[in-house]
Amino acid sequence: MQSINAGFQSLKTLIPHTDGEKLSKAAILQQTAEYIFSLEQEKTRLLQQNTQLKRFIQELSGSSPKRRRAEDKDEGIGSPDIWEDEKAEDLRREMIELRQQLDKERSVRMMLEEQVRSLEAHMYPEKLKVIAQQVQLQQQQEQVRLLHQEKLEREQQHLRTQLLPPPAPTHHPTVIVPAPAPPSSHHINVVTMGPSSVINSVSTSRQNLDTIVQAIQHIEGTQDKQELEEEQRRAVIVKSVRSCPEAHTSDTASDSEASDSDAMDQSREEPLGDGELP
């Protein structure tokens, strides 16, 4: 705080003001800025004046050599060359003074600007910290974005290398293997092997065809065997059905014969009994 007050006091001594005048810090900063602006305008004016003087000196010293020799021949008492030399010397002296004044004003302006920057740094330290943090955060975000972009590019390149089409296969073999099944049903398991897993030769394809033919023959033979067994079963059933009525008829005949014989025996016994009663 003491350094800030000392800085304002030094600024107050540099800017034009009346003795005893009380100025606030904001007024001191405003007048300092106005004073710097006026110094810059004065510098511009002096530079223009310096340029004009340089042009005038060049015009005076830029006369042709023939004219100079003619003036040297005609030189006498009361020649105007002395006056021109004095005038050129005065111009050089003025240029030196102007240059010194410009250097002085430049040094004063640089000192004032440095004091203003130091005061702003003391008055707004938090703002400077926030700005520095924002700049640092932006740099970190930019670095993270660049790293993420590089990572994505590497992943895309890796995926492209993995997704390249494989070489065209020469064979697409299909292997059909009959699965074990009960006599009533027949199932065939079809296993298709991709070109990336198995590469079969012509002999393998021929063997697969032989396996298919054997499976078909096995199925046809099993079906013929089942049909033959079914016909035999039906013939046995028909024979058993036909034999059942004949057996029933023979049983009925034997029953009737037995009843007839019983009746005859009874009729024989009844007369004998009647004769013995008296």
PDB file of C-alpha atoms in Angstrom:
ATOM      1  CA  MET A   1       0.000   0.000   0.000  1.00  0.00           C
ATOM      2  CA  GLN A   2       2.837   2.390   0.783  1.00  0.00           C
ATOM      3  CA  SER A   3       4.428   1.660  -2.608  1.00  0.00           C
ATOM      4  CA  ILE A   4       1.123   2.492  -4.321  1.00  0.00           C
ATOM      5  CA  ASN A   5       0.863   5.808  -2.497  1.00  0.00           C
ATOM      6  CA  ALA A   6       4.494   6.608  -3.331  1.00  0.00           C
ATOM      7  CA  GLY A   7       3.819   5.882  -6.983  1.00  0.00           C
ATOM      8  CA  PHE A   8       0.828   8.198  -7.041  1.00  0.00           C
ATOM      9  CA  GLN A   9       2.879  10.947  -5.395  1.00  0.00           C
ATOM     10  CA  SER A  10       5.604  10.609  -8.045  1.00  0.00           C
ATOM     11  CA  LEU A  11       2.972  10.778 -10.778  1.00  0.00           C
ATOM     12  CA  LYS A  12       1.487  13.857  -9.162  1.00  0.00           C
ATOM     13  CA  THR A  13       4.864  15.598  -9.256  1.00  0.00           C
ATOM     14  CA  LEU A  14       5.295  14.804 -12.954  1.00  0.00           C
ATOM     15  CA  ILE A  15       1.919  15.965 -14.224  1.00  0.00           C
ATOM     16  CA  PRO A  16       1.146  19.705 -14.407  1.00  0.00           C
ATOM     17  CA  HIS A  17      -0.938  20.869 -11.413  1.00  0.00           C
ATOM     18  CA  THR A  18      -1.273  23.778  -9.026  1.00  0.00           C
ATOM     19  CA  ASP A  19       0.268  23.785  -5.569  1.00  0.00           C
ATOM     20  CA  GLY A  20      -2.072  22.646  -2.819  1.00  0.00           C
ATOM     21  CA  GLU A  21      -4.439  20.977  -5.237  1.00  0.00           C
ATOM     22  CA  LYS A  22      -5.815  17.704  -3.916  1.00  0.00           C
ATOM     23  CA  LEU A  23      -6.219  14.977  -6.506  1.00  0.00           C
ATOM     24  CA  SER A  24      -7.707  11.546  -6.105  1.00  0.00           C
ATOM     25  CA  LYS A  25      -6.010   8.465  -7.451  1.00  0.00           C
ATOM     26  CA  ALA A  26      -8.440   8.248 -10.359  1.00  0.00           C
ATOM     27  CA  ALA A  27      -7.817  11.913 -11.210  1.00  0.00           C
ATOM     28  CA  ILE A  28      -4.056  11.376 -11.078  1.00  0.00           C
ATOM     29  CA  LEU A  29      -4.327   8.400 -13.447  1.00  0.00           C
ATOM     30  CA  GLN A  30      -6.591  10.344 -15.808  1.00  0.00           C
ATOM     31  CA  GLN A  31      -4.301  13.386 -15.890  1.00  0.00           C
ATOM     32  CA  THR A  32      -1.286  11.113 -16.385  1.00  0.00           C
ATOM     33  CA  ALA A  33      -2.948   9.544 -19.411  1.00  0.00           C
ATOM     34  CA  GLU A  34      -3.796  12.988 -20.786  1.00  0.00           C
ATOM     35  CA  TYR A  35      -0.238  14.155 -20.203  1.00  0.00           C
ATOM     36  CA  ILE A  36       1.138  11.099 -22.049  1.00  0.00           C
ATOM     37  CA  PHE A  37      -1.231  11.826 -24.932  1.00  0.00           C
ATOM     38  CA  SER A  38      -0.087  15.460 -25.104  1.00  0.00           C
ATOM     39  CA  LEU A  39       3.550  14.341 -25.051  1.00  0.00           C
ATOM     40  CA  GLU A  40       2.902  12.018 -27.966  1.00  0.00           C
ATOM     41  CA  GLN A  41       1.286  14.861 -29.903  1.00  0.00           C
ATOM     42  CA  GLU A  42       4.247  17.118 -29.125  1.00  0.00           C
ATOM     43  CA  LYS A  43       6.570  14.349 -30.267  1.00  0.00           C
ATOM     44  CA  THR A  44       4.709  14.083 -33.561  1.00  0.00           C
ATOM     45  CA  ARG A  45       4.914  17.835 -34.070  1.00  0.00           C
ATOM     46  CA  LEU A  46       8.635  17.895 -33.333  1.00  0.00           C
ATOM     47  CA  LEU A  47       9.251  15.008 -35.707  1.00  0.00           C
ATOM     48  CA  GLN A  48       7.463  16.868 -38.467  1.00  0.00           C
ATOM     49  CA  GLN A  49       9.488  19.990 -37.726  1.00  0.00           C
ATOM     50  CA  ASN A  50      12.673  17.947 -37.720  1.00  0.00           C
ATOM     51  CA  THR A  51      11.765  16.503 -41.109  1.00  0.00           C
ATOM     52  CA  GLN A  52      11.170  19.960 -42.523  1.00  0.00           C
ATOM     53  CA  LEU A  53      14.523  21.176 -41.208  1.00  0.00           C
ATOM     54  CA  LYS A  54      16.301  18.190 -42.725  1.00  0.00           C
ATOM     55  CA  ARG A  55      14.683  18.884 -46.054  1.00  0.00           C
ATOM     56  CA  PHE A  56      15.722  22.538 -45.851  1.00  0.00           C
ATOM     57  CA  ILE A  57      19.336  21.583 -45.042  1.00  0.00           C
ATOM     58  CA  GLN A  58      19.397  19.160 -47.953  1.00  0.00           C
ATOM     59  CA  GLU A  59      18.151  21.886 -50.255  1.00  0.00           C
ATOM     60  CA  LEU A  60      20.875  24.249 -49.035  1.00  0.00           C
ATOM     61  CA  SER A  61      23.661  21.699 -49.310  1.00  0.00           C
ATOM     62  CA  GLY A  62      22.397  20.167 -52.542  1.00  0.00           C
ATOM     63  CA  SER A  63      23.636  22.871 -54.968  1.00  0.00           C
ATOM     64  CA  SER A  64      25.568  21.743 -58.054  1.00  0.00           C
ATOM     65  CA  PRO A  65      29.431  21.751 -58.061  1.00  0.00           C
ATOM     66  CA  LYS A  66      29.543  24.164 -61.040  1.00  0.00           C
ATOM     67  CA  ARG A  67      27.520  26.751 -59.133  1.00  0.00           C
ATOM     68  CA  ARG A  68      29.780  26.369 -56.121  1.00  0.00           C
ATOM     69  CA  ARG A  69      32.883  26.942 -58.273  1.00  0.00           C
ATOM     70  CA  ALA A  70      31.300  30.024 -59.846  1.00  0.00           C
ATOM     71  CA  GLU A  71      30.445  31.386 -56.402  1.00  0.00           C
ATOM     72  CA  ASP A  72      34.014  30.709 -55.243  1.00  0.00           C
ATOM     73  CA  LYS A  73      35.397  32.725 -58.199  1.00  0.00           C
ATOM     74  CA  ASP A  74      33.042  35.652 -57.583  1.00  0.00           C
ATOM     75  CA  GLU A  75      33.615  35.580 -53.830  1.00  0.00           C
ATOM     76  CA  GLY A  76      34.620  38.946 -52.434  1.00  0.00           C
ATOM     77  CA  ILE A  77      34.028  41.280 -49.537  1.00  0.00           C
ATOM     78  CA  GLY A  78      30.458  41.004 -48.253  1.00  0.00           C
ATOM     79  CA  SER A  79      29.866  37.569 -49.863  1.00  0.00           C
ATOM     80  CA  PRO A  80      26.596  35.870 -48.785  1.00  0.00           C
ATOM     81  CA  ASP A  81      28.374  32.544 -48.126  1.00  0.00           C
ATOM     82  CA  ILE A  82      29.127  33.579 -44.549  1.00  0.00           C
ATOM     83  CA  TRP A  83      25.454  34.214 -43.890  1.00  0.00           C
ATOM     84  CA  GLU A  84      24.513  30.835 -45.375  1.00  0.00           C
ATOM     85  CA  ASP A  85      27.076  29.079 -43.201  1.00  0.00           C
ATOM     86  CA  GLU A  86      25.734  30.775 -40.102  1.00  0.00           C
ATOM     87  CA  LYS A  87      22.196  29.832 -41.086  1.00  0.00           C
ATOM     88  CA  ALA A  88      23.176  26.214 -41.615  1.00  0.00           C
ATOM     89  CA  GLU A  89      24.940  26.190 -38.241  1.00  0.00           C
ATOM     90  CA  ASP A  90      21.842  27.568 -36.562  1.00  0.00           C
ATOM     91  CA  LEU A  91      19.734  24.873 -38.188  1.00  0.00           C
ATOM     92  CA  ARG A  92      22.097  22.163 -37.010  1.00  0.00           C
ATOM     93  CA  ARG A  93      21.977  23.573 -33.489  1.00  0.00           C
ATOM     94  CA  GLU A  94      18.174  23.596 -33.543  1.00  0.00           C
ATOM     95  CA  MET A  95      18.119  20.016 -34.781  1.00  0.00           C
ATOM     96  CA  ILE A  96      20.389  18.943 -31.935  1.00  0.00           C
ATOM     97  CA  GLU A  97      18.178  20.721 -29.402  1.00  0.00           C
ATOM     98  CA  LEU A  98      15.062  19.134 -30.890  1.00  0.00           C
ATOM     99  CA  ARG A  99      16.653  15.708 -30.743  1.00  0.00           C
ATOM    100  CA  GLN A 100      17.599  16.203 -27.112  1.00  0.00           C
ATOM    101  CA  GLN A 101      14.090  17.367 -26.284  1.00  0.00           C
ATOM    102  CA  LEU A 102      12.629  14.337 -28.059  1.00  0.00           C
ATOM    103  CA  ASP A 103      14.894  12.010 -26.121  1.00  0.00           C
ATOM    104  CA  LYS A 104      13.892  13.679 -22.865  1.00  0.00           C
ATOM    105  CA  GLU A 105      10.179  13.423 -23.640  1.00  0.00           C
ATOM    106  CA  ARG A 106      10.607   9.803 -24.707  1.00  0.00           C
ATOM    107  CA  SER A 107      12.311   8.934 -21.432  1.00  0.00           C
ATOM    108  CA  VAL A 108       9.608  10.761 -19.438  1.00  0.00           C
ATOM    109  CA  ARG A 109       6.854   8.952 -21.365  1.00  0.00           C
ATOM    110  CA  MET A 110       8.471   5.572 -20.826  1.00  0.00           C
ATOM    111  CA  MET A 111       8.856   6.296 -17.107  1.00  0.00           C
ATOM    112  CA  LEU A 112       5.211   7.341 -16.822  1.00  0.00           C
ATOM    113  CA  GLU A 113       4.019   4.252 -18.673  1.00  0.00           C
ATOM    114  CA  GLU A 114       6.107   2.038 -16.415  1.00  0.00           C
ATOM    115  CA  GLN A 115       4.665   3.712 -13.321  1.00  0.00           C
ATOM    116  CA  VAL A 116       1.132   3.321 -14.659  1.00  0.00           C
ATOM    117  CA  ARG A 117       1.718  -0.390 -15.301  1.00  0.00           C
ATOM    118  CA  SER A 118       3.163  -0.885 -11.820  1.00  0.00           C
ATOM    119  CA  LEU A 119       0.199   0.924 -10.247  1.00  0.00           C
ATOM    120  CA  GLU A 120      -2.270  -1.158 -12.217  1.00  0.00           C
ATOM    121  CA  ALA A 121      -0.428  -4.299 -11.168  1.00  0.00           C
ATOM    122  CA  HIS A 122      -0.657  -3.223  -7.490  1.00  0.00           C
ATOM    123  CA  MET A 123      -4.282  -2.136  -7.780  1.00  0.00           C
ATOM    124  CA  TYR A 124      -5.541  -5.128  -9.766  1.00  0.00           C
ATOM    125  CA  PRO A 125      -3.435  -8.125  -8.718  1.00  0.00           C
ATOM    126  CA  GLU A 126      -6.425 -10.441  -8.613  1.00  0.00           C
ATOM    127  CA  LYS A 127      -7.432  -9.485 -12.120  1.00  0.00           C
ATOM    128  CA  LEU A 128      -3.944 -10.240 -13.386  1.00  0.00           C
ATOM    129  CA  LYS A 129      -4.008 -13.592 -11.605  1.00  0.00           C
ATOM    130  CA  VAL A 130      -7.353 -14.434 -13.185  1.00  0.00           C
ATOM    131  CA  ILE A 131      -6.058 -13.477 -16.620  1.00  0.00           C
ATOM    132  CA  ALA A 132      -2.936 -15.584 -16.119  1.00  0.00           C
ATOM    133  CA  GLN A 133      -5.052 -18.542 -14.972  1.00  0.00           C
ATOM    134  CA  GLN A 134      -7.325 -18.172 -17.989  1.00  0.00           C
ATOM    135  CA  VAL A 135      -4.355 -18.119 -20.340  1.00  0.00           C
ATOM    136  CA  GLN A 136      -2.862 -21.180 -18.643  1.00  0.00           C
ATOM    137  CA  LEU A 137      -6.214 -22.992 -18.766  1.00  0.00           C
ATOM    138  CA  GLN A 138      -6.592 -22.234 -22.462  1.00  0.00           C
ATOM    139  CA  GLN A 139      -3.121 -23.597 -23.123  1.00  0.00           C
ATOM    140  CA  GLN A 140      -3.897 -26.777 -21.185  1.00  0.00           C
ATOM    141  CA  GLN A 141      -7.186 -27.243 -23.031  1.00  0.00           C
ATOM    142  CA  GLU A 142      -5.422 -26.780 -26.343  1.00  0.00           C
ATOM    143  CA  GLN A 143      -2.819 -29.384 -25.386  1.00  0.00           C
ATOM    144  CA  VAL A 144      -5.519 -31.840 -24.272  1.00  0.00           C
ATOM    145  CA  ARG A 145      -7.422 -31.287 -27.513  1.00  0.00           C
ATOM    146  CA  LEU A 146      -4.309 -31.905 -29.589  1.00  0.00           C
ATOM    147  CA  LEU A 147      -3.490 -35.081 -27.642  1.00  0.00           C
ATOM    148  CA  HIS A 148      -7.066 -36.344 -28.020  1.00  0.00           C
ATOM    149  CA  GLN A 149      -7.003 -35.623 -31.743  1.00  0.00           C
ATOM    150  CA  GLU A 150      -3.724 -37.497 -32.162  1.00  0.00           C
ATOM    151  CA  LYS A 151      -5.139 -40.445 -30.200  1.00  0.00           C
ATOM    152  CA  LEU A 152      -8.250 -40.561 -32.399  1.00  0.00           C
ATOM    153  CA  GLU A 153      -6.123 -40.481 -35.529  1.00  0.00           C
ATOM    154  CA  ARG A 154      -4.009 -43.373 -34.254  1.00  0.00           C
ATOM    155  CA  GLU A 155      -7.131 -45.405 -33.397  1.00  0.00           C
ATOM    156  CA  GLN A 156      -8.682 -44.744 -36.805  1.00  0.00           C
ATOM    157  CA  GLN A 157      -5.488 -45.795 -38.530  1.00  0.00           C
ATOM    158  CA  HIS A 158      -5.360 -48.981 -36.426  1.00  0.00           C
ATOM    159  CA  LEU A 159      -8.999 -49.768 -37.278  1.00  0.00           C
ATOM    160  CA  ARG A 160      -8.353 -49.203 -40.961  1.00  0.00           C
ATOM    161  CA  THR A 161      -5.458 -51.644 -40.853  1.00  0.00           C
ATOM    162  CA  GLN A 162      -7.624 -54.238 -39.066  1.00  0.00           C
ATOM    163  CA  LEU A 163     -10.635 -53.839 -41.379  1.00  0.00           C
ATOM    164  CA  LEU A 164      -8.712 -54.445 -44.597  1.00  0.00           C
ATOM    165  CA  PRO A 165     -10.553 -57.057 -46.737  1.00  0.00           C
ATOM    166  CA  PRO A 166      -9.052 -60.565 -46.457  1.00  0.00           C
ATOM    167  CA  PRO A 167      -7.721 -62.305 -49.580  1.00  0.00           C
ATOM    168  CA  ALA A 168     -10.382 -63.856 -51.786  1.00  0.00           C
ATOM    169  CA  PRO A 169     -10.870 -67.554 -50.873  1.00  0.00           C
ATOM    170  CA  THR A 170     -10.430 -70.217 -53.545  1.00  0.00           C
ATOM    171  CA  HIS A 171     -12.897 -72.747 -52.039  1.00  0.00           C
ATOM    172  CA  HIS A 172     -16.029 -72.592 -49.913  1.00  0.00           C
ATOM    173  CA  PRO A 173     -16.304 -76.195 -48.659  1.00  0.00           C
ATOM    174  CA  THR A 174     -19.504 -77.468 -47.097  1.00  0.00           C
ATOM    175  CA  VAL A 175     -19.239 -80.498 -44.822  1.00  0.00           C
ATOM    176  CA  ILE A 176     -22.420 -82.505 -44.136  1.00  0.00           C
ATOM    177  CA  VAL A 177     -22.107 -85.077 -41.348  1.00  0.00           C
ATOM    178  CA  PRO A 178     -25.052 -87.368 -40.447  1.00  0.00           C
ATOM    179  CA  ALA A 179     -25.800 -87.242 -36.750  1.00  0.00           C
ATOM    180  CA  PRO A 180     -26.810 -90.381 -34.784  1.00  0.00           C
ATOM    181  CA  ALA A 181     -30.610 -90.523 -34.615  1.00  0.00           C
ATOM    182  CA  PRO A 182     -33.285 -93.061 -33.514  1.00  0.00           C
ATOM    183  CA  PRO A 183     -34.924 -95.235 -36.199  1.00  0.00           C
ATOM    184  CA  SER A 184     -38.141 -93.183 -36.149  1.00  0.00           C
ATOM    185  CA  SER A 185     -36.481 -89.890 -37.092  1.00  0.00           C
ATOM    186  CA  HIS A 186     -33.510 -88.873 -39.173  1.00  0.00           C
ATOM    187  CA  HIS A 187     -31.439 -85.730 -38.687  1.00  0.00           C
ATOM    188  CA  ILE A 188     -28.481 -84.493 -40.665  1.00  0.00           C
ATOM    189  CA  ASN A 189     -26.165 -81.918 -39.093  1.00  0.00           C
ATOM    190  CA  VAL A 190     -24.752 -79.489 -41.602  1.00  0.00           C
ATOM    191  CA  VAL A 191     -21.524 -77.816 -40.538  1.00  0.00           C
ATOM    192  CA  THR A 192     -20.231 -75.023 -42.723  1.00  0.00           C
ATOM    193  CA  MET A 193     -16.619 -74.131 -42.264  1.00  0.00           C
ATOM    194  CA  GLY A 194     -15.525 -70.638 -43.260  1.00  0.00           C
ATOM    195  CA  PRO A 195     -12.565 -69.995 -45.545  1.00  0.00           C
ATOM    196  CA  SER A 196     -10.728 -68.227 -42.709  1.00  0.00           C
ATOM    197  CA  SER A 197     -10.752 -71.343 -40.480  1.00  0.00           C
ATOM    198  CA  VAL A 198     -10.278 -74.301 -42.862  1.00  0.00           C
ATOM    199  CA  ILE A 199      -8.784 -74.632 -46.330  1.00  0.00           C
ATOM    200  CA  ASN A 200      -9.750 -77.979 -47.896  1.00  0.00           C
ATOM    201  CA  SER A 201      -8.297 -79.519 -50.978  1.00  0.00           C
ATOM    202  CA  VAL A 202     -10.064 -81.315 -53.836  1.00  0.00           C
ATOM    203  CA  SER A 203      -9.693 -84.664 -52.080  1.00  0.00           C
ATOM    204  CA  THR A 204     -11.527 -83.325 -49.040  1.00  0.00           C
ATOM    205  CA  SER A 205     -14.416 -82.156 -51.233  1.00  0.00           C
ATOM    206  CA  ARG A 206     -14.594 -85.611 -52.857  1.00  0.00           C
ATOM    207  CA  GLN A 207     -14.602 -87.271 -49.434  1.00  0.00           C
ATOM    208  CA  ASN A 208     -17.441 -84.990 -48.335  1.00  0.00           C
ATOM    209  CA  LEU A 209     -19.452 -85.987 -51.409  1.00  0.00           C
ATOM    210  CA  ASP A 210     -18.886 -89.673 -50.604  1.00  0.00           C
ATOM    211  CA  THR A 211     -20.079 -89.046 -47.061  1.00  0.00           C
ATOM    212  CA  ILE A 212     -23.253 -87.403 -48.389  1.00  0.00           C
ATOM    213  CA  VAL A 213     -23.953 -90.374 -50.693  1.00  0.00           C
ATOM    214  CA  GLN A 214     -23.435 -92.856 -47.845  1.00  0.00           C
ATOM    215  CA  ALA A 215     -25.769 -90.892 -45.617  1.00  0.00           C
ATOM    216  CA  ILE A 216     -28.485 -90.883 -48.297  1.00  0.00           C
ATOM    217  CA  GLN A 217     -28.085 -94.644 -48.854  1.00  0.00           C
ATOM    218  CA  HIS A 218     -28.248 -95.248 -45.121  1.00  0.00           C
ATOM    219  CA  ILE A 219     -31.459 -93.244 -44.874  1.00  0.00           C
ATOM    220  CA  GLU A 220     -33.064 -95.069 -47.832  1.00  0.00           C
ATOM    221  CA  GLY A 221     -32.063 -98.485 -46.447  1.00  0.00           C
ATOM    222  CA  THR A 222     -33.469 -97.644 -43.034  1.00  0.00           C
ATOM    223  CA  GLN A 223     -36.760 -96.505 -44.575  1.00  0.00           C
ATOM    224  CA  ASP A 224     -37.082 -99.747 -46.627  1.00  0.00           C
ATOM    225  CA  LYS A 225     -36.387-101.810 -43.519  1.00  0.00           C
ATOM    226  CA  GLN A 226     -39.032 -99.939 -41.551  1.00  0.00           C
ATOM    227  CA  GLU A 227     -41.610-100.396 -44.326  1.00  0.00           C
ATOM    228  CA  LEU A 228     -40.896-104.174 -44.430  1.00  0.00           C
ATOM    229  CA  GLU A 229     -41.245-104.473 -40.655  1.00  0.00           C
ATOM    230  CA  GLU A 230     -44.497-102.517 -40.773  1.00  0.00           C
ATOM    231  CA  GLU A 231     -45.942-104.837 -43.445  1.00  0.00           C
ATOM    232  CA  GLN A 232     -44.960-107.919 -41.426  1.00  0.00           C
ATOM    233  CA  ARG A 233     -46.570-106.464 -38.319  1.00  0.00           C
ATOM    234  CA  ARG A 234     -49.786-105.779 -40.205  1.00  0.00           C
ATOM    235  CA  ALA A 235     -49.853-109.353 -41.587  1.00  0.00           C
ATOM    236  CA  VAL A 236     -49.495-110.812 -38.097  1.00  0.00           C
ATOM    237  CA  ILE A 237     -52.338-108.648 -36.808  1.00  0.00           C
ATOM    238  CA  VAL A 238     -54.632-109.728 -39.669  1.00  0.00           C
ATOM    239  CA  LYS A 239     -53.889-113.403 -39.043  1.00  0.00           C
ATOM    240  CA  SER A 240     -54.623-113.090 -35.345  1.00  0.00           C
ATOM    241  CA  VAL A 241     -57.935-111.367 -36.052  1.00  0.00           C
ATOM    242  CA  ARG A 242     -58.993-114.081 -38.471  1.00  0.00           C
ATOM    243  CA  SER A 243     -58.173-116.935 -36.045  1.00  0.00           C
ATOM    244  CA  CYS A 244     -60.292-115.510 -33.202  1.00  0.00           C
ATOM    245  CA  PRO A 245     -63.832-116.179 -34.763  1.00  0.00           C
ATOM    246  CA  GLU A 246     -62.972-119.824 -35.574  1.00  0.00           C
ATOM    247  CA  ALA A 247     -61.975-120.489 -31.994  1.00  0.00           C
ATOM    248  CA  HIS A 248     -65.206-118.937 -30.771  1.00  0.00           C
ATOM    249  CA  THR A 249     -67.266-121.155 -33.112  1.00  0.00           C
ATOM    250  CA  SER A 250     -65.515-124.329 -31.939  1.00  0.00           C
ATOM    251  CA  ASP A 251     -66.121-123.383 -28.332  1.00  0.00           C
ATOM    252  CA  THR A 252     -69.842-122.912 -29.012  1.00  0.00           C
ATOM    253  CA  ALA A 253     -70.118-126.272 -30.753  1.00  0.00           C
ATOM    254  CA  SER A 254     -68.414-128.091 -27.923  1.00  0.00           C
ATOM    255  CA  ASP A 255     -70.694-126.400 -25.416  1.00  0.00           C
ATOM    256  CA  SER A 256     -73.806-127.499 -27.348  1.00  0.00           C
ATOM    257  CA  GLU A 257     -72.564-131.071 -27.627  1.00  0.00           C
ATOM    258  CA  ALA A 258     -71.941-131.192 -23.898  1.00  0.00           C
ATOM    259  CA  SER A 259     -75.440-129.948 -23.131  1.00  0.00           C
ATOM    260  CA  ASP A 260     -76.978-132.510 -25.473  1.00  0.00           C
ATOM    261  CA  SER A 261     -75.125-135.376 -23.812  1.00  0.00           C
ATOM    262  CA  ASP A 262     -76.255-134.194 -20.375  1.00  0.00           C
ATOM    263  CA  ALA A 263     -79.872-134.139 -21.510  1.00  0.00           C
ATOM    264  CA  MET A 264     -79.657-137.677 -22.849  1.00  0.00           C
ATOM    265  CA  ASP A 265     -78.206-138.959 -19.619  1.00  0.00           C
ATOM    266  CA  GLN A 266     -80.940-137.330 -17.588  1.00  0.00           C
ATOM    267  CA  SER A 267     -83.667-138.836 -19.799  1.00  0.00           C
ATOM    268  CA  ARG A 268     -82.195-142.269 -19.264  1.00  0.00           C
ATOM    269  CA  GLU A 269     -82.155-141.959 -15.493  1.00  0.00           C
ATOM    270  CA  GLU A 270     -85.742-140.743 -15.096  1.00  0.00           C
ATOM    271  CA  PRO A 271     -87.549-143.961 -16.310  1.00  0.00           C
ATOM    272  CA  LEU A 272     -85.410-146.081 -14.036  1.00  0.00           C
ATOM    273  CA  GLY A 273     -86.463-144.185 -11.065  1.00  0.00           C
ATOM    274  CA  ASP A 274     -90.125-144.493 -11.831  1.00  0.00           C
ATOM    275  CA  GLY A 275     -89.879-148.276 -12.046  1.00  0.00           C
ATOM    276  CA  GLU A 276     -88.198-148.641  -8.627  1.00  0.00           C
ATOM    277  CA  LEU A 277     -90.721-146.661  -6.592  1.00  0.00           C
ATOM    278  CA  PRO A 278     -93.406-149.448  -6.212  1.00  0.00           C
TER     279      PRO A 278
END
